[in-house]
Amino acid sequence: MVQKAKILLVDDRPENLLALEAILSALDQTLVRASSGEEALKALLTDDFAVILLDVQMPGMDGFETAAHIKRRERTRDIPIIFLTAINHGPHHTFRGYAAGAVDYISKPFDPWVLRAKVSVFVELYMKNCQLREQAALLRLQLEGTDKSSAGDAKEPAGLLAELSARLAAVEEQAEALSKQLDDESADAAAVATAAHLERKLTGLRRALDALEPGTGSGAPSVPSQN
């Protein structure tokens, strides 16, 4: 059963959070509220998020400072951040948002369809990465089983290897379709780069699986890093 992705909504105004929930509810993912930068950082300590929608103008810790803390943490530094702001101080203000680590910078009032489309891309990339991690975990289990099994038990690891290969093929097909979609829609550079990184990890995992096929050599190959 595929778990829903979590999306963190950070804004000090309840009416803005309610509006974001109304826009993103169609994605059918888990929406988590935070009314301050401090509350957002607390939520990020325990949960994994596909994307963060972060208001710039907040009392106390503003969006820029919150983003800086997020990017300094190893656990959260790779989570995409979309800045939302009701003010526009020109290119310098926008540049500050990108310098703080944002993948996008949207001024209010924004087009609900555009915002939903941007968020959906990062949710889909997050789900593909989760699938890849699951395949890597299964591969590690298979490798451990191969090391412990005798020659008479060889059929069981072989069957698991075939199942892993089939599952990986399904993820590869979905990742390829997503990459084509990003190319067609001229998506954000950050989304395209994330998709390319996912494809590289898939390629590494495929090579590891191929190396386990009979006649490809002895010894268990190393599983590619998931960082």
PDB file of C-alpha atoms in Angstrom:
ATOM      1  CA  MET A   1       0.000   0.000   0.000  1.00  0.00           C
ATOM      2  CA  VAL A   2       1.533   3.290  -1.125  1.00  0.00           C
ATOM      3  CA  GLN A   3       1.688   5.918   1.598  1.00  0.00           C
ATOM      4  CA  LYS A   4       0.681   9.480   0.860  1.00  0.00           C
ATOM      5  CA  ALA A   5       3.351  12.157   0.632  1.00  0.00           C
ATOM      6  CA  LYS A   6       3.409  14.924   3.225  1.00  0.00           C
ATOM      7  CA  ILE A   7       3.366  18.584   2.182  1.00  0.00           C
ATOM      8  CA  LEU A   8       4.343  21.216   4.756  1.00  0.00           C
ATOM      9  CA  LEU A   9       2.395  24.500   4.625  1.00  0.00           C
ATOM     10  CA  VAL A  10       4.014  27.340   6.585  1.00  0.00           C
ATOM     11  CA  ASP A  11       2.137  30.626   7.096  1.00  0.00           C
ATOM     12  CA  ASP A  12       1.298  32.707  10.171  1.00  0.00           C
ATOM     13  CA  ARG A  13      -2.193  33.568   8.836  1.00  0.00           C
ATOM     14  CA  PRO A  14      -4.852  30.839   9.264  1.00  0.00           C
ATOM     15  CA  GLU A  15      -6.830  32.094   6.255  1.00  0.00           C
ATOM     16  CA  ASN A  16      -3.778  31.603   4.017  1.00  0.00           C
ATOM     17  CA  LEU A  17      -3.288  28.070   5.283  1.00  0.00           C
ATOM     18  CA  LEU A  18      -6.956  27.343   4.649  1.00  0.00           C
ATOM     19  CA  ALA A  19      -6.631  28.659   1.082  1.00  0.00           C
ATOM     20  CA  LEU A  20      -3.555  26.479   0.432  1.00  0.00           C
ATOM     21  CA  GLU A  21      -5.360  23.422   1.746  1.00  0.00           C
ATOM     22  CA  ALA A  22      -8.299  24.119  -0.567  1.00  0.00           C
ATOM     23  CA  ILE A  23      -5.961  24.414  -3.581  1.00  0.00           C
ATOM     24  CA  LEU A  24      -3.885  21.324  -2.803  1.00  0.00           C
ATOM     25  CA  SER A  25      -6.625  19.019  -1.503  1.00  0.00           C
ATOM     26  CA  ALA A  26      -7.141  17.704  -5.057  1.00  0.00           C
ATOM     27  CA  LEU A  27      -3.670  16.110  -4.922  1.00  0.00           C
ATOM     28  CA  ASP A  28      -4.961  13.740  -2.222  1.00  0.00           C
ATOM     29  CA  GLN A  29      -1.785  13.966  -0.134  1.00  0.00           C
ATOM     30  CA  THR A  30      -1.236  14.692   3.569  1.00  0.00           C
ATOM     31  CA  LEU A  31      -1.173  18.439   4.262  1.00  0.00           C
ATOM     32  CA  VAL A  32       0.593  19.533   7.453  1.00  0.00           C
ATOM     33  CA  ARG A  33       0.141  23.045   8.878  1.00  0.00           C
ATOM     34  CA  ALA A  34       2.766  25.185  10.608  1.00  0.00           C
ATOM     35  CA  SER A  35       1.979  28.713  11.756  1.00  0.00           C
ATOM     36  CA  SER A  36       5.586  29.818  12.287  1.00  0.00           C
ATOM     37  CA  GLY A  37       9.139  29.033  11.293  1.00  0.00           C
ATOM     38  CA  GLU A  38       9.784  27.459  14.673  1.00  0.00           C
ATOM     39  CA  GLU A  39       6.753  25.188  14.313  1.00  0.00           C
ATOM     40  CA  ALA A  40       7.886  24.184  10.823  1.00  0.00           C
ATOM     41  CA  LEU A  41      11.363  23.224  12.057  1.00  0.00           C
ATOM     42  CA  LYS A  42       9.780  21.152  14.820  1.00  0.00           C
ATOM     43  CA  ALA A  43       7.623  19.252  12.314  1.00  0.00           C
ATOM     44  CA  LEU A  44      10.689  18.569  10.166  1.00  0.00           C
ATOM     45  CA  LEU A  45      12.427  16.844  13.081  1.00  0.00           C
ATOM     46  CA  THR A  46      10.134  13.825  12.957  1.00  0.00           C
ATOM     47  CA  ASP A  47       8.428  13.687   9.529  1.00  0.00           C
ATOM     48  CA  ASP A  48       9.616  13.466   5.927  1.00  0.00           C
ATOM     49  CA  PHE A  49       8.094  15.919   3.444  1.00  0.00           C
ATOM     50  CA  ALA A  50       7.915  15.967  -0.336  1.00  0.00           C
ATOM     51  CA  VAL A  51       7.868  19.777  -0.580  1.00  0.00           C
ATOM     52  CA  ILE A  52       7.551  22.839   1.659  1.00  0.00           C
ATOM     53  CA  LEU A  53       5.399  25.885   0.865  1.00  0.00           C
ATOM     54  CA  LEU A  54       6.919  28.677   2.925  1.00  0.00           C
ATOM     55  CA  ASP A  55       5.561  32.185   3.479  1.00  0.00           C
ATOM     56  CA  VAL A  56       8.256  34.859   3.422  1.00  0.00           C
ATOM     57  CA  GLN A  57       6.701  37.497   5.691  1.00  0.00           C
ATOM     58  CA  MET A  58       6.187  36.012   9.172  1.00  0.00           C
ATOM     59  CA  PRO A  59       6.707  37.557  12.624  1.00  0.00           C
ATOM     60  CA  GLY A  60       9.759  36.341  14.499  1.00  0.00           C
ATOM     61  CA  MET A  61      11.590  33.893  12.263  1.00  0.00           C
ATOM     62  CA  ASP A  62      10.762  34.861   8.674  1.00  0.00           C
ATOM     63  CA  GLY A  63      10.775  32.589   5.641  1.00  0.00           C
ATOM     64  CA  PHE A  64      14.369  33.328   4.684  1.00  0.00           C
ATOM     65  CA  GLU A  65      15.686  32.467   8.148  1.00  0.00           C
ATOM     66  CA  THR A  66      13.510  29.347   8.320  1.00  0.00           C
ATOM     67  CA  ALA A  67      14.818  28.181   4.938  1.00  0.00           C
ATOM     68  CA  ALA A  68      18.398  28.736   6.091  1.00  0.00           C
ATOM     69  CA  HIS A  69      17.833  26.450   9.085  1.00  0.00           C
ATOM     70  CA  ILE A  70      16.210  23.819   6.859  1.00  0.00           C
ATOM     71  CA  LYS A  71      19.133  23.819   4.432  1.00  0.00           C
ATOM     72  CA  ARG A  72      21.686  23.506   7.243  1.00  0.00           C
ATOM     73  CA  ARG A  73      20.170  20.254   8.480  1.00  0.00           C
ATOM     74  CA  GLU A  74      21.385  17.108   6.741  1.00  0.00           C
ATOM     75  CA  ARG A  75      17.969  15.456   7.148  1.00  0.00           C
ATOM     76  CA  THR A  76      16.071  18.285   5.436  1.00  0.00           C
ATOM     77  CA  ARG A  77      18.527  20.061   3.141  1.00  0.00           C
ATOM     78  CA  ASP A  78      17.228  18.353  -0.017  1.00  0.00           C
ATOM     79  CA  ILE A  79      13.514  19.060   0.541  1.00  0.00           C
ATOM     80  CA  PRO A  80      12.267  21.467  -2.184  1.00  0.00           C
ATOM     81  CA  ILE A  81      11.067  24.840  -0.859  1.00  0.00           C
ATOM     82  CA  ILE A  82       8.570  27.039  -2.690  1.00  0.00           C
ATOM     83  CA  PHE A  83       8.499  30.586  -1.304  1.00  0.00           C
ATOM     84  CA  LEU A  84       5.160  32.420  -1.217  1.00  0.00           C
ATOM     85  CA  THR A  85       5.093  36.183  -0.753  1.00  0.00           C
ATOM     86  CA  ALA A  86       2.529  38.995  -0.855  1.00  0.00           C
ATOM     87  CA  ILE A  87       5.153  41.639  -1.527  1.00  0.00           C
ATOM     88  CA  ASN A  88       7.525  42.281  -4.392  1.00  0.00           C
ATOM     89  CA  HIS A  89      10.666  44.299  -3.824  1.00  0.00           C
ATOM     90  CA  GLY A  90      12.116  43.559  -7.241  1.00  0.00           C
ATOM     91  CA  PRO A  91      14.884  41.242  -8.480  1.00  0.00           C
ATOM     92  CA  HIS A  92      17.000  41.611  -5.350  1.00  0.00           C
ATOM     93  CA  HIS A  93      14.203  40.290  -3.135  1.00  0.00           C
ATOM     94  CA  THR A  94      13.602  37.378  -5.502  1.00  0.00           C
ATOM     95  CA  PHE A  95      17.317  36.587  -5.663  1.00  0.00           C
ATOM     96  CA  ARG A  96      17.414  36.443  -1.862  1.00  0.00           C
ATOM     97  CA  GLY A  97      14.742  33.756  -1.988  1.00  0.00           C
ATOM     98  CA  TYR A  98      16.713  31.605  -4.424  1.00  0.00           C
ATOM     99  CA  ALA A  99      19.919  32.216  -2.454  1.00  0.00           C
ATOM    100  CA  ALA A 100      18.157  30.885   0.649  1.00  0.00           C
ATOM    101  CA  GLY A 101      17.604  27.595  -1.152  1.00  0.00           C
ATOM    102  CA  ALA A 102      14.158  27.950  -2.720  1.00  0.00           C
ATOM    103  CA  VAL A 103      13.357  26.054  -5.923  1.00  0.00           C
ATOM    104  CA  ASP A 104      10.604  28.551  -6.779  1.00  0.00           C
ATOM    105  CA  TYR A 105       9.374  31.977  -5.719  1.00  0.00           C
ATOM    106  CA  ILE A 106       5.689  32.794  -6.216  1.00  0.00           C
ATOM    107  CA  SER A 107       3.994  36.131  -5.563  1.00  0.00           C
ATOM    108  CA  LYS A 108       0.489  36.356  -4.126  1.00  0.00           C
ATOM    109  CA  PRO A 109      -2.157  36.277  -5.419  1.00  0.00           C
ATOM    110  CA  PHE A 110      -1.035  33.247  -7.416  1.00  0.00           C
ATOM    111  CA  ASP A 111      -2.771  31.044  -9.949  1.00  0.00           C
ATOM    112  CA  PRO A 112      -4.119  27.988  -8.043  1.00  0.00           C
ATOM    113  CA  TRP A 113      -3.672  25.743 -11.087  1.00  0.00           C
ATOM    114  CA  VAL A 114      -0.022  26.731 -11.500  1.00  0.00           C
ATOM    115  CA  LEU A 115       0.756  26.215  -7.817  1.00  0.00           C
ATOM    116  CA  ARG A 116      -0.960  22.814  -7.783  1.00  0.00           C
ATOM    117  CA  ALA A 117       0.946  21.727 -10.896  1.00  0.00           C
ATOM    118  CA  LYS A 118       4.304  22.761  -9.433  1.00  0.00           C
ATOM    119  CA  VAL A 119       3.633  20.960  -6.150  1.00  0.00           C
ATOM    120  CA  SER A 120       2.433  17.821  -7.945  1.00  0.00           C
ATOM    121  CA  VAL A 121       5.764  17.513  -9.789  1.00  0.00           C
ATOM    122  CA  PHE A 122       7.734  17.443  -6.536  1.00  0.00           C
ATOM    123  CA  VAL A 123       5.257  15.042  -4.947  1.00  0.00           C
ATOM    124  CA  GLU A 124       5.691  12.649  -7.865  1.00  0.00           C
ATOM    125  CA  LEU A 125       9.485  12.874  -7.680  1.00  0.00           C
ATOM    126  CA  TYR A 126       9.321  12.183  -3.942  1.00  0.00           C
ATOM    127  CA  MET A 127       7.155   9.100  -4.490  1.00  0.00           C
ATOM    128  CA  LYS A 128       9.570   7.754  -7.119  1.00  0.00           C
ATOM    129  CA  ASN A 129      12.476   8.190  -4.715  1.00  0.00           C
ATOM    130  CA  CYS A 130      10.547   6.308  -2.033  1.00  0.00           C
ATOM    131  CA  GLN A 131       9.954   3.453  -4.472  1.00  0.00           C
ATOM    132  CA  LEU A 132      13.644   3.368  -5.341  1.00  0.00           C
ATOM    133  CA  ARG A 133      14.632   3.152  -1.678  1.00  0.00           C
ATOM    134  CA  GLU A 134      12.245   0.219  -1.239  1.00  0.00           C
ATOM    135  CA  GLN A 135      13.798  -1.585  -4.202  1.00  0.00           C
ATOM    136  CA  ALA A 136      17.281  -0.989  -2.776  1.00  0.00           C
ATOM    137  CA  ALA A 137      16.206  -2.402   0.595  1.00  0.00           C
ATOM    138  CA  LEU A 138      14.834  -5.520  -1.100  1.00  0.00           C
ATOM    139  CA  LEU A 139      18.067  -5.895  -3.039  1.00  0.00           C
ATOM    140  CA  ARG A 140      20.083  -5.772   0.174  1.00  0.00           C
ATOM    141  CA  LEU A 141      17.883  -8.481   1.669  1.00  0.00           C
ATOM    142  CA  GLN A 142      18.378 -10.579  -1.452  1.00  0.00           C
ATOM    143  CA  LEU A 143      22.149 -10.165  -1.274  1.00  0.00           C
ATOM    144  CA  GLU A 144      22.172 -11.210   2.381  1.00  0.00           C
ATOM    145  CA  GLY A 145      20.019 -14.231   1.507  1.00  0.00           C
ATOM    146  CA  THR A 146      22.401 -15.202  -1.284  1.00  0.00           C
ATOM    147  CA  ASP A 147      25.381 -15.084   1.061  1.00  0.00           C
ATOM    148  CA  LYS A 148      23.649 -17.318   3.620  1.00  0.00           C
ATOM    149  CA  SER A 149      22.041 -19.833   1.266  1.00  0.00           C
ATOM    150  CA  SER A 150      23.662 -22.986   0.029  1.00  0.00           C
ATOM    151  CA  ALA A 151      23.854 -24.159  -3.565  1.00  0.00           C
ATOM    152  CA  GLY A 152      20.780 -26.339  -3.007  1.00  0.00           C
ATOM    153  CA  ASP A 153      18.725 -23.255  -2.068  1.00  0.00           C
ATOM    154  CA  ALA A 154      19.706 -21.278  -5.133  1.00  0.00           C
ATOM    155  CA  LYS A 155      16.221 -21.259  -6.638  1.00  0.00           C
ATOM    156  CA  GLU A 156      14.768 -19.037  -3.913  1.00  0.00           C
ATOM    157  CA  PRO A 157      17.240 -16.115  -4.372  1.00  0.00           C
ATOM    158  CA  ALA A 158      16.839 -16.441  -8.138  1.00  0.00           C
ATOM    159  CA  GLY A 159      13.065 -16.060  -7.811  1.00  0.00           C
ATOM    160  CA  LEU A 160      13.478 -13.007  -5.605  1.00  0.00           C
ATOM    161  CA  LEU A 161      15.953 -11.527  -8.067  1.00  0.00           C
ATOM    162  CA  ALA A 162      13.400 -11.884 -10.877  1.00  0.00           C
ATOM    163  CA  GLU A 163      10.756 -10.175  -8.739  1.00  0.00           C
ATOM    164  CA  LEU A 164      13.137  -7.326  -7.914  1.00  0.00           C
ATOM    165  CA  SER A 165      13.981  -6.875 -11.578  1.00  0.00           C
ATOM    166  CA  ALA A 166      10.294  -6.673 -12.501  1.00  0.00           C
ATOM    167  CA  ARG A 167       9.566  -4.131  -9.784  1.00  0.00           C
ATOM    168  CA  LEU A 168      12.551  -2.046 -10.789  1.00  0.00           C
ATOM    169  CA  ALA A 169      11.400  -2.116 -14.418  1.00  0.00           C
ATOM    170  CA  ALA A 170       8.065  -0.624 -13.341  1.00  0.00           C
ATOM    171  CA  VAL A 171       9.807   2.213 -11.498  1.00  0.00           C
ATOM    172  CA  GLU A 172      12.114   2.801 -14.472  1.00  0.00           C
ATOM    173  CA  GLU A 173       9.115   3.098 -16.778  1.00  0.00           C
ATOM    174  CA  GLN A 174       7.418   5.613 -14.479  1.00  0.00           C
ATOM    175  CA  ALA A 175      10.601   7.654 -14.110  1.00  0.00           C
ATOM    176  CA  GLU A 176      11.051   7.779 -17.889  1.00  0.00           C
ATOM    177  CA  ALA A 177       7.464   8.993 -18.339  1.00  0.00           C
ATOM    178  CA  LEU A 178       7.999  11.661 -15.684  1.00  0.00           C
ATOM    179  CA  SER A 179      11.187  12.893 -17.372  1.00  0.00           C
ATOM    180  CA  LYS A 180       9.363  13.201 -20.696  1.00  0.00           C
ATOM    181  CA  GLN A 181       6.587  15.136 -18.966  1.00  0.00           C
ATOM    182  CA  LEU A 182       9.082  17.558 -17.446  1.00  0.00           C
ATOM    183  CA  ASP A 183      10.692  18.110 -20.855  1.00  0.00           C
ATOM    184  CA  ASP A 184       7.333  18.747 -22.477  1.00  0.00           C
ATOM    185  CA  GLU A 185       6.253  21.246 -19.824  1.00  0.00           C
ATOM    186  CA  SER A 186       9.578  23.114 -19.632  1.00  0.00           C
ATOM    187  CA  ALA A 187       9.577  22.522 -15.888  1.00  0.00           C
ATOM    188  CA  ASP A 188      11.723  24.213 -13.260  1.00  0.00           C
ATOM    189  CA  ALA A 189      15.421  23.448 -13.493  1.00  0.00           C
ATOM    190  CA  ALA A 190      15.369  22.051  -9.938  1.00  0.00           C
ATOM    191  CA  ALA A 191      12.654  19.539 -10.827  1.00  0.00           C
ATOM    192  CA  VAL A 192      14.520  18.448 -13.954  1.00  0.00           C
ATOM    193  CA  ALA A 193      17.758  18.043 -11.976  1.00  0.00           C
ATOM    194  CA  THR A 194      15.977  15.972  -9.318  1.00  0.00           C
ATOM    195  CA  ALA A 195      14.483  13.717 -11.987  1.00  0.00           C
ATOM    196  CA  ALA A 196      17.917  13.243 -13.576  1.00  0.00           C
ATOM    197  CA  HIS A 197      19.379  12.321 -10.183  1.00  0.00           C
ATOM    198  CA  LEU A 198      16.619   9.744  -9.735  1.00  0.00           C
ATOM    199  CA  GLU A 199      17.387   8.221 -13.140  1.00  0.00           C
ATOM    200  CA  ARG A 200      21.084   7.938 -12.248  1.00  0.00           C
ATOM    201  CA  LYS A 201      20.216   6.037  -9.072  1.00  0.00           C
ATOM    202  CA  LEU A 202      17.906   3.759 -11.018  1.00  0.00           C
ATOM    203  CA  THR A 203      20.704   3.044 -13.488  1.00  0.00           C
ATOM    204  CA  GLY A 204      23.061   2.115 -10.660  1.00  0.00           C
ATOM    205  CA  LEU A 205      20.505  -0.206  -9.111  1.00  0.00           C
ATOM    206  CA  ARG A 206      19.829  -1.858 -12.480  1.00  0.00           C
ATOM    207  CA  ARG A 207      23.549  -2.527 -12.946  1.00  0.00           C
ATOM    208  CA  ALA A 208      23.711  -4.118  -9.500  1.00  0.00           C
ATOM    209  CA  LEU A 209      20.795  -6.391 -10.351  1.00  0.00           C
ATOM    210  CA  ASP A 210      22.248  -7.313 -13.738  1.00  0.00           C
ATOM    211  CA  ALA A 211      25.525  -8.263 -12.051  1.00  0.00           C
ATOM    212  CA  LEU A 212      23.662 -10.847  -9.990  1.00  0.00           C
ATOM    213  CA  GLU A 213      22.446 -12.717 -13.054  1.00  0.00           C
ATOM    214  CA  PRO A 214      24.064 -16.156 -13.515  1.00  0.00           C
ATOM    215  CA  GLY A 215      27.263 -16.087 -15.539  1.00  0.00           C
ATOM    216  CA  THR A 216      28.020 -12.408 -14.877  1.00  0.00           C
ATOM    217  CA  GLY A 217      30.817 -13.039 -12.436  1.00  0.00           C
ATOM    218  CA  SER A 218      31.313 -13.995  -8.809  1.00  0.00           C
ATOM    219  CA  GLY A 219      30.817 -11.975  -5.718  1.00  0.00           C
ATOM    220  CA  ALA A 220      27.970  -9.748  -4.600  1.00  0.00           C
ATOM    221  CA  PRO A 221      28.012  -6.254  -6.129  1.00  0.00           C
ATOM    222  CA  SER A 222      27.775  -3.205  -3.953  1.00  0.00           C
ATOM    223  CA  VAL A 223      24.369  -1.539  -3.735  1.00  0.00           C
ATOM    224  CA  PRO A 224      24.405   2.032  -5.074  1.00  0.00           C
ATOM    225  CA  SER A 225      24.246   4.840  -2.531  1.00  0.00           C
ATOM    226  CA  GLN A 226      20.835   6.449  -2.011  1.00  0.00           C
ATOM    227  CA  ASN A 227      22.206   9.914  -1.178  1.00  0.00           C
TER     228      ASN A 227
END
